[in-house]
mmCIF file of C-alpha atoms and ligand atoms in Angstrom:
data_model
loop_
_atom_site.group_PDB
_atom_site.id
_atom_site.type_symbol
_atom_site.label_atom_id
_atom_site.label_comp_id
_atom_site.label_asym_id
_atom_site.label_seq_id
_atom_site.Cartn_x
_atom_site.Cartn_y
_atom_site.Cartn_z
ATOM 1 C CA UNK A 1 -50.823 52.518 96.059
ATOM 2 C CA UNK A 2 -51.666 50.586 93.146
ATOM 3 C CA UNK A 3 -53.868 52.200 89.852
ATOM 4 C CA UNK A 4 -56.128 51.392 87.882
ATOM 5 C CA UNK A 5 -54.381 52.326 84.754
ATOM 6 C CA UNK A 6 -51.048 50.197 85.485
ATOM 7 C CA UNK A 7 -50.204 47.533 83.285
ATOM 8 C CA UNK A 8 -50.762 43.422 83.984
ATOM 9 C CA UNK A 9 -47.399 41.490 83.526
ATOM 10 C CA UNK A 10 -48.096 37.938 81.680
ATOM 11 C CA UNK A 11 -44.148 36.052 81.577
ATOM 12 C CA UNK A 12 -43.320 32.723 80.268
ATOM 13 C CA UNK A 13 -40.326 30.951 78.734
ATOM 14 C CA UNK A 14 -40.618 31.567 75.742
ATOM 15 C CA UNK A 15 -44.084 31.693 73.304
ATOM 16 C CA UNK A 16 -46.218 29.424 75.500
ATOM 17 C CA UNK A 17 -47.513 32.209 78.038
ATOM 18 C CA UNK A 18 -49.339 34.206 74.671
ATOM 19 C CA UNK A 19 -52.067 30.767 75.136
ATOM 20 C CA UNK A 20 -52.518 32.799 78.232
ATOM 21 C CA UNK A 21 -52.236 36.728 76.957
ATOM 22 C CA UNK A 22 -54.695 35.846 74.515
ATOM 23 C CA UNK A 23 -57.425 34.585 76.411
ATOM 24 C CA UNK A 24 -57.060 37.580 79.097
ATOM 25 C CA UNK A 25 -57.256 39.740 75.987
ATOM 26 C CA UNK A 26 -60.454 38.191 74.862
ATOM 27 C CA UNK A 27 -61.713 38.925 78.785
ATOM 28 C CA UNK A 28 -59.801 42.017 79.547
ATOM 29 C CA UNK A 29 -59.170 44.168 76.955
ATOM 30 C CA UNK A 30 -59.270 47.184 77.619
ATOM 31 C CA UNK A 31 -55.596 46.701 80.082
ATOM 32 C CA UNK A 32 -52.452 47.741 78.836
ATOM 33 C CA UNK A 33 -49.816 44.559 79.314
ATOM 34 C CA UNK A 34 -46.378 43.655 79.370
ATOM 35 C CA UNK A 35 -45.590 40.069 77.670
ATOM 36 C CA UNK A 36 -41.991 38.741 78.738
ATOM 37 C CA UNK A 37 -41.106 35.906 77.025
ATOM 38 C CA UNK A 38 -37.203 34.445 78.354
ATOM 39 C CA UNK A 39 -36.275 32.609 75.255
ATOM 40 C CA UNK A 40 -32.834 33.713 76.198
ATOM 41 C CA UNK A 41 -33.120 31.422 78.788
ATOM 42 C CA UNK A 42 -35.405 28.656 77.572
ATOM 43 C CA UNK A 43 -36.335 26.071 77.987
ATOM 44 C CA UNK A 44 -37.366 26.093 81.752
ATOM 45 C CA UNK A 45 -38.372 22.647 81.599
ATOM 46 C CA UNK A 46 -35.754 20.609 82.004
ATOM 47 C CA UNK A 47 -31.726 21.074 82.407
ATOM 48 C CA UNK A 48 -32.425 23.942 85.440
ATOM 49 C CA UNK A 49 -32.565 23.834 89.256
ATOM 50 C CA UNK A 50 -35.560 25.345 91.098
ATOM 51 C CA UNK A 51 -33.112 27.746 92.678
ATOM 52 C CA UNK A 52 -32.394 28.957 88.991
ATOM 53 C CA UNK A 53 -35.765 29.251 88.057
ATOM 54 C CA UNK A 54 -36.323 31.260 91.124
ATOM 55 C CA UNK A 55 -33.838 33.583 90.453
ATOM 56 C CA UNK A 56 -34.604 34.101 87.018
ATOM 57 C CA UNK A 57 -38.196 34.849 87.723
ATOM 58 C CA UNK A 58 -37.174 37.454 90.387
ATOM 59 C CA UNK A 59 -35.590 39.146 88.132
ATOM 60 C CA UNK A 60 -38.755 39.605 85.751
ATOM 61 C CA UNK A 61 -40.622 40.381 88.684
ATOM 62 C CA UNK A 62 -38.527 43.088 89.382
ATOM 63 C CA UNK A 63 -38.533 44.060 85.641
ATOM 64 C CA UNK A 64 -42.630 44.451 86.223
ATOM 65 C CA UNK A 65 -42.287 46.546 89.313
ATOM 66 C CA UNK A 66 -40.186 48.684 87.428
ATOM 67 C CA UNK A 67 -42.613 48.726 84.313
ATOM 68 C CA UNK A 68 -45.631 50.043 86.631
ATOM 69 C CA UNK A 69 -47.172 46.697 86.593
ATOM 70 C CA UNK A 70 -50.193 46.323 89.343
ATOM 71 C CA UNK A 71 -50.558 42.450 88.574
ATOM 72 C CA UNK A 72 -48.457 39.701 87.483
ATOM 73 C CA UNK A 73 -49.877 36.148 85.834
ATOM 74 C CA UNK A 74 -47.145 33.149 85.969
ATOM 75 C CA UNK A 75 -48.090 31.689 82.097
ATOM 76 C CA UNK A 76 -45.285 29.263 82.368
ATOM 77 C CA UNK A 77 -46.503 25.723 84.942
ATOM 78 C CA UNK A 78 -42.850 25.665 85.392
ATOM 79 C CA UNK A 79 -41.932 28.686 86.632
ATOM 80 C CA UNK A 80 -45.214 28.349 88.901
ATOM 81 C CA UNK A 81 -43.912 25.362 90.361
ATOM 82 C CA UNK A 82 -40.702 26.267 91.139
ATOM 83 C CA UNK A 83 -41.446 29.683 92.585
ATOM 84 C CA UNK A 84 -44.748 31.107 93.316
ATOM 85 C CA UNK A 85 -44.397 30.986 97.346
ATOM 86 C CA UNK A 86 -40.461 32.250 96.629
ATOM 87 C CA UNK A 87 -42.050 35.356 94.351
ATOM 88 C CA UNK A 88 -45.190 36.034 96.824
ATOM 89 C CA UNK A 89 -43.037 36.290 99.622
ATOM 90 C CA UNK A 90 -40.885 38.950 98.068
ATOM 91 C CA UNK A 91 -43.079 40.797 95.960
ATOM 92 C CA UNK A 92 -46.141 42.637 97.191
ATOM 93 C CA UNK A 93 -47.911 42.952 94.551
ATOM 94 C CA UNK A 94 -50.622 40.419 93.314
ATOM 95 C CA UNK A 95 -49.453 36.992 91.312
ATOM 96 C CA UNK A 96 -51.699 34.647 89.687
ATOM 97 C CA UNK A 97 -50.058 31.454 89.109
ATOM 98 C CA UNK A 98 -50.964 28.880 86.771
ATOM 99 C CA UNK A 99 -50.731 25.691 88.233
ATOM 100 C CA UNK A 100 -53.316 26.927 90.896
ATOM 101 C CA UNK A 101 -55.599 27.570 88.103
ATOM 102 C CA UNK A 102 -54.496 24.068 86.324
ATOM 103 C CA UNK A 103 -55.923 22.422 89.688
ATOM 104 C CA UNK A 104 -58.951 24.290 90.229
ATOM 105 C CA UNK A 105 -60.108 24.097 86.104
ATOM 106 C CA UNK A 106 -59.470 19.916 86.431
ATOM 107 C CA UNK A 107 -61.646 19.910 90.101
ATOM 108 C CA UNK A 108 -64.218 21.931 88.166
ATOM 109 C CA UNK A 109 -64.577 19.909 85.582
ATOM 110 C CA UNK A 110 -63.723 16.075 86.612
ATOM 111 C CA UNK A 111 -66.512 13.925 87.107
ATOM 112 C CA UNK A 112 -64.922 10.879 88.664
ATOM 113 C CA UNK A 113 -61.790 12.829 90.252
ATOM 114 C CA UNK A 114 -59.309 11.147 88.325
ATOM 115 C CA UNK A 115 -57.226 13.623 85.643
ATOM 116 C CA UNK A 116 -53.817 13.489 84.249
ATOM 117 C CA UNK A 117 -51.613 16.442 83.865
ATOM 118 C CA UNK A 118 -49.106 16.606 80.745
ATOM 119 C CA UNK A 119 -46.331 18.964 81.807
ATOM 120 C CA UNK A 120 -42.477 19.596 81.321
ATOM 121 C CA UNK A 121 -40.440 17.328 83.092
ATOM 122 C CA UNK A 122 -39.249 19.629 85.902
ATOM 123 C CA UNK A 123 -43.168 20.075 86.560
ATOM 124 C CA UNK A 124 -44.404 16.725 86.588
ATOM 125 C CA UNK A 125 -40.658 15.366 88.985
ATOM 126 C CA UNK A 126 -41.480 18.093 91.502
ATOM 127 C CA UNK A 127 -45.260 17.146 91.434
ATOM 128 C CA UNK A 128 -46.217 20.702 91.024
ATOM 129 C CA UNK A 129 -49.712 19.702 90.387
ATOM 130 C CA UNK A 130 -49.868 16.930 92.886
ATOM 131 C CA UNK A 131 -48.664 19.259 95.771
ATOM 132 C CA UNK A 132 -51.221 21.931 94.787
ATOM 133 C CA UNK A 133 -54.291 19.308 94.329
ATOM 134 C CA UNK A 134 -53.088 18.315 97.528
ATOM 135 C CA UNK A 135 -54.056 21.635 99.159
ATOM 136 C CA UNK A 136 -56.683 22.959 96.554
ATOM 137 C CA UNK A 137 -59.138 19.934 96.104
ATOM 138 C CA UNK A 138 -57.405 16.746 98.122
ATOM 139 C CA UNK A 139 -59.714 14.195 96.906
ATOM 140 C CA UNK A 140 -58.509 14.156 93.106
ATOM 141 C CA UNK A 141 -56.042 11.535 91.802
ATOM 142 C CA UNK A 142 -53.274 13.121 89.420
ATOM 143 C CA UNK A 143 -51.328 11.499 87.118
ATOM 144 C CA UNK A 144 -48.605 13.246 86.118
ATOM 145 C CA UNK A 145 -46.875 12.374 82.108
ATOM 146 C CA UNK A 146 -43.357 14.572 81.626
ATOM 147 C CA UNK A 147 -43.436 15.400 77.861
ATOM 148 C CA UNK A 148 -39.598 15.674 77.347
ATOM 149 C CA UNK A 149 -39.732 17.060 74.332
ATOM 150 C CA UNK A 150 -42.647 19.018 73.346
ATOM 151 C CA UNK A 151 -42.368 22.778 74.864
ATOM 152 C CA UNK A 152 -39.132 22.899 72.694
ATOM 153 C CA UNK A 153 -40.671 21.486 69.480
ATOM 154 C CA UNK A 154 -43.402 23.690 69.586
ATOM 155 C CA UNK A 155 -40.966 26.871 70.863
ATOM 156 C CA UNK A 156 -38.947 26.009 67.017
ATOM 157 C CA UNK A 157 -41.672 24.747 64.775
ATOM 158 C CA UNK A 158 -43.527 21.805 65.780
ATOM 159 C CA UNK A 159 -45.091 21.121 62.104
ATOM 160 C CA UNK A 160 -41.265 21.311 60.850
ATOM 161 C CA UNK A 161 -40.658 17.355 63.587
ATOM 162 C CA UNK A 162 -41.591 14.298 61.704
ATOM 163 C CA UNK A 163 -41.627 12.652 64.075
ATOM 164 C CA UNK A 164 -44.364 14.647 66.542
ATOM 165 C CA UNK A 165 -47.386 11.930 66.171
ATOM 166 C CA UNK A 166 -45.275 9.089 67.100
ATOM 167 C CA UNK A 167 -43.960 11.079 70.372
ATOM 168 C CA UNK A 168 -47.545 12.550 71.035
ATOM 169 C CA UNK A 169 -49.286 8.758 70.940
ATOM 170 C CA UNK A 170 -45.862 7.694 73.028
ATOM 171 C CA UNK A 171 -47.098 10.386 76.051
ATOM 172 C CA UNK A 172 -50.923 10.080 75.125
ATOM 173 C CA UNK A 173 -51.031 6.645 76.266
ATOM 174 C CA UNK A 174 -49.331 6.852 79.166
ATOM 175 C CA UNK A 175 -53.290 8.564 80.626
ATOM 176 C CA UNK A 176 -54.484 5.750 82.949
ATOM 177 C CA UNK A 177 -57.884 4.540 81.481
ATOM 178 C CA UNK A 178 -60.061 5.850 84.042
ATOM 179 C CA UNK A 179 -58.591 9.521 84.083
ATOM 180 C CA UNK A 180 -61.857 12.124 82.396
ATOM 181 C CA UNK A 181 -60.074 15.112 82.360
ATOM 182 C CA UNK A 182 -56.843 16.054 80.789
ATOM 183 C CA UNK A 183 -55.100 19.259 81.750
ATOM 184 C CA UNK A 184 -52.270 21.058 79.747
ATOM 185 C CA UNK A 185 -49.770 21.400 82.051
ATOM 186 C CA UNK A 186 -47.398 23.869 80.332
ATOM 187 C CA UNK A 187 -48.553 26.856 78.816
ATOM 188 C CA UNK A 188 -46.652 25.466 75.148
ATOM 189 C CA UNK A 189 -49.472 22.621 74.873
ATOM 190 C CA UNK A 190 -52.723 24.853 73.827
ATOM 191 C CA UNK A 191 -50.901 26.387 70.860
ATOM 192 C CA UNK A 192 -50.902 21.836 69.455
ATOM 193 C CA UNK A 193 -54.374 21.675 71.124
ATOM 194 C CA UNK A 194 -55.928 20.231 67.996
ATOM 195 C CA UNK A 195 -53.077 17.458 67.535
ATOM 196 C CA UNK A 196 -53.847 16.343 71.307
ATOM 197 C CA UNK A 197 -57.586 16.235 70.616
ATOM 198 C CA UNK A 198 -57.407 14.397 67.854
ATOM 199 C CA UNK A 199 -55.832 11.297 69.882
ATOM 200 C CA UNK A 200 -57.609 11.358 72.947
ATOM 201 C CA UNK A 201 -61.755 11.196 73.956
ATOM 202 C CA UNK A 202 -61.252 12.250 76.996
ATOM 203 C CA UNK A 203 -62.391 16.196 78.235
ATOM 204 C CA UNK A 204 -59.435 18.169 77.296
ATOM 205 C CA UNK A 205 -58.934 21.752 79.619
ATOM 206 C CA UNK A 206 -56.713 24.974 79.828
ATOM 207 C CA UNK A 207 -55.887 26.553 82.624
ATOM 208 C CA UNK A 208 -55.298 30.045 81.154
ATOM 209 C CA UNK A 209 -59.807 29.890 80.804
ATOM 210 C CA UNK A 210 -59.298 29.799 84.621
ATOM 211 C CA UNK A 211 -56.597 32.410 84.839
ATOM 212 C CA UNK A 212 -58.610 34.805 83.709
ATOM 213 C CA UNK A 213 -61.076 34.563 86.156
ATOM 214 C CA UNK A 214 -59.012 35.065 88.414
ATOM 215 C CA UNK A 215 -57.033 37.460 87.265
ATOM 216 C CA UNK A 216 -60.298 39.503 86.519
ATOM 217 C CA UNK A 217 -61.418 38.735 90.416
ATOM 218 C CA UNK A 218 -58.296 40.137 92.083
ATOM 219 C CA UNK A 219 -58.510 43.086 90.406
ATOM 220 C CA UNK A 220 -61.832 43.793 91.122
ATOM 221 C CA UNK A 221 -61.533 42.801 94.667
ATOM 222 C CA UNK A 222 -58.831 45.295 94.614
ATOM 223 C CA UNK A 223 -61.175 48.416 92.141
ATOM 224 C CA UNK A 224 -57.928 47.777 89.935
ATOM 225 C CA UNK A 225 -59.621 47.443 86.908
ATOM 226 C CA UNK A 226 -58.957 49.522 84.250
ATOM 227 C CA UNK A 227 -62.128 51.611 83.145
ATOM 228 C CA UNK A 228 -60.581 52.907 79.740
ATOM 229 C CA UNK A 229 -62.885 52.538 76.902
ATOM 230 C CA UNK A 230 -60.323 51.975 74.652
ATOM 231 C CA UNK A 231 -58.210 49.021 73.883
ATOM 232 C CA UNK A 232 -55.256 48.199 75.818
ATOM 233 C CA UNK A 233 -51.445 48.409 74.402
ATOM 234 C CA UNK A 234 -49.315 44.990 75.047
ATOM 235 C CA UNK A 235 -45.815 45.402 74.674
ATOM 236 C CA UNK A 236 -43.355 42.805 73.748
ATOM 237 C CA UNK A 237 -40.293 41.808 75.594
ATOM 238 C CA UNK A 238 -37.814 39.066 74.652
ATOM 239 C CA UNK A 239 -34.557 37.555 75.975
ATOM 240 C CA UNK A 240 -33.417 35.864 72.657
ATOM 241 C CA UNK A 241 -34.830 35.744 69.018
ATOM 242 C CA UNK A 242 -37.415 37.765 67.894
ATOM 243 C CA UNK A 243 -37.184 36.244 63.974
ATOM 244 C CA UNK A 244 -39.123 33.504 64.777
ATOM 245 C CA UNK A 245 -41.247 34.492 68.037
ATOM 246 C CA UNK A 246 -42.571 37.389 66.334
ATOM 247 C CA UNK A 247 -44.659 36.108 63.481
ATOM 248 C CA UNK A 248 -45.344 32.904 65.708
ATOM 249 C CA UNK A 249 -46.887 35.332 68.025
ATOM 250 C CA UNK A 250 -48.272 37.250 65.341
ATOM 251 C CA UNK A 251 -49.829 34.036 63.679
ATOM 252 C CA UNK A 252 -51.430 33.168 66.932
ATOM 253 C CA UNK A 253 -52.612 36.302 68.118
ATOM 254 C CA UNK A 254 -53.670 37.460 64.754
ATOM 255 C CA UNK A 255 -52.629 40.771 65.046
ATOM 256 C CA UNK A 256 -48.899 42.452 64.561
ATOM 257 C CA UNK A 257 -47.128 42.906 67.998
ATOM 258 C CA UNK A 258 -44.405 45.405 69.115
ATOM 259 C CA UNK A 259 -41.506 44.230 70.316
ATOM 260 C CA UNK A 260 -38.325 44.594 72.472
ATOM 261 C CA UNK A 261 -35.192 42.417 72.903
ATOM 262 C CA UNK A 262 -33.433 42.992 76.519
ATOM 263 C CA UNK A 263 -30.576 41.892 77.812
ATOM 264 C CA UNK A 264 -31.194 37.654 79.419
HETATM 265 N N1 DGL B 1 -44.278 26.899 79.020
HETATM 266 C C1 DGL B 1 -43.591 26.358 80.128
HETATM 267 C C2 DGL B 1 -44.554 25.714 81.117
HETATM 268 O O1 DGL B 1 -45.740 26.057 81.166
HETATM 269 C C3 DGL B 1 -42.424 25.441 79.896
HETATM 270 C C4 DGL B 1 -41.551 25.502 78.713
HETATM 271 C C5 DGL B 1 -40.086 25.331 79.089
HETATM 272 O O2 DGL B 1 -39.613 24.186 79.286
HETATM 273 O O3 DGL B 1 -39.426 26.353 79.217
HETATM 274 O O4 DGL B 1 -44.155 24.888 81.899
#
């Protein structure tokens, strides 16, 4: 039986998923979570099969089951594509995935049905958010734009690539001129939210807003919410370097974080 006072486990590649942690923070914070970030094994994007990225996701699912987590959030669109039904159908306990939410924050907030979805390139070649419009709201039209490069620009410094405006307007105008809604399709893209903005009129949206809803539903569908009236602890684990994804978690979070390196 599940409690109340377990921790949430929030996983990614690498630094995109804390987009994700922080807005569940904002919501929830009075939960205690565990952030696993596999930079050991980054990127997820592109270069791996879906069979990898299943396997390496079991294994952080089994790292949460053995951390006394009661509910795990996908942050990573990649890692959601490739294995959400493989982790749901081993794993008991709850998982919110974010492509789901990806779909369901567009349908909300499309007008004319017609949305594009900027993503890694595994993501947008196995049409993870094509399959689950498909099923979720049938009627929209996705485009989907692979963005080779950007999850690792932004994972090493995207201020420190000259050439980021250039690749951004390359990618940018590859959105069909009817399209109203834009979603970022990998959890990396919030954290150069601004530099997106700046190039495009059209409604830009985050899945992780949706996450949290849903995260905050299943739990209290299931009375697992924690009552504590004091703030939650999040602990830190990494795969790989911690020299750079600490302070760029840090930075982003504004606050200090504690943090682990484990074995990848
Ligand atoms: N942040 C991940 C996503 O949402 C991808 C980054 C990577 O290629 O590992 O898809």
């Amino acid at each position: 039986m599940a409690e109340k006072t377990q921790r949430i486990g929030i996983f990614d590649s690498g630094l995109g998923g804390t987009t994700v942690l922080k807005e569940m923070i904002k919501s929830l914070p009075n939960e205690d979570y565990i952030y696993y970030g596999d930079n050991g094994n980054f990127p997820y994007g592109s270069g791996k099969t879906k069979n990898e990225l299943q396997k390496l996701t079991e294994r952080i699912l089994d790292f949460f089951v053995k951390n006394n987590c009661k509910l795990v959030i996908v942050a990573c669109n990649t890692a959601s594509t490739a294995a959400i039904d493989y982790l749901r159908e081993k794993f008991s306990l709850p998982i919110i995935g974010i492509v789901e939410a990806g779909v369901k924050i567009a349908s909300k907030n499309t007008k004319n049905k017609n949305i594009a979805v900027i993503s890694t390139k595994f993501t947008a070649e196995s049409h993870g958010y094509k399959n689950k419009a498909k099923m979720l709201d049938s009627e929209l039209n996705v485009k989907e734009i692979a963005c080779i490069e950007f999850a690792q620009m932004i994972e090493s410094g995207w201020d420190t690539f000259d050439n980021r405006k250039e690749l951004l307007n390359k990618y940018l105008s590859e959105i069909p001129k009817n399209t109203d809604t834009l979603v970022l399709g990998c959890t990396h893209y919030p954290l150069i939210r601004k530099d997106i903005e700046k190039n495009i009129k059209i409604k830009v949206v985050d899945p992780a807003v949706e996450i949290v809803e849903r995260a905050t539903q299943t739990l209290s569908s299931l009375n697992l919410l924690n009552d504590k009236k004091e703030k939650g602890k999040i602990i830190f684990f990494v795969t790989g370097e911690t020299y750079h994804f600490k302070p760029t978690a840090e930075k982003f979070l504004e606050k200090e974080i504690e943090i682990y390196r484990i074995p990848k």
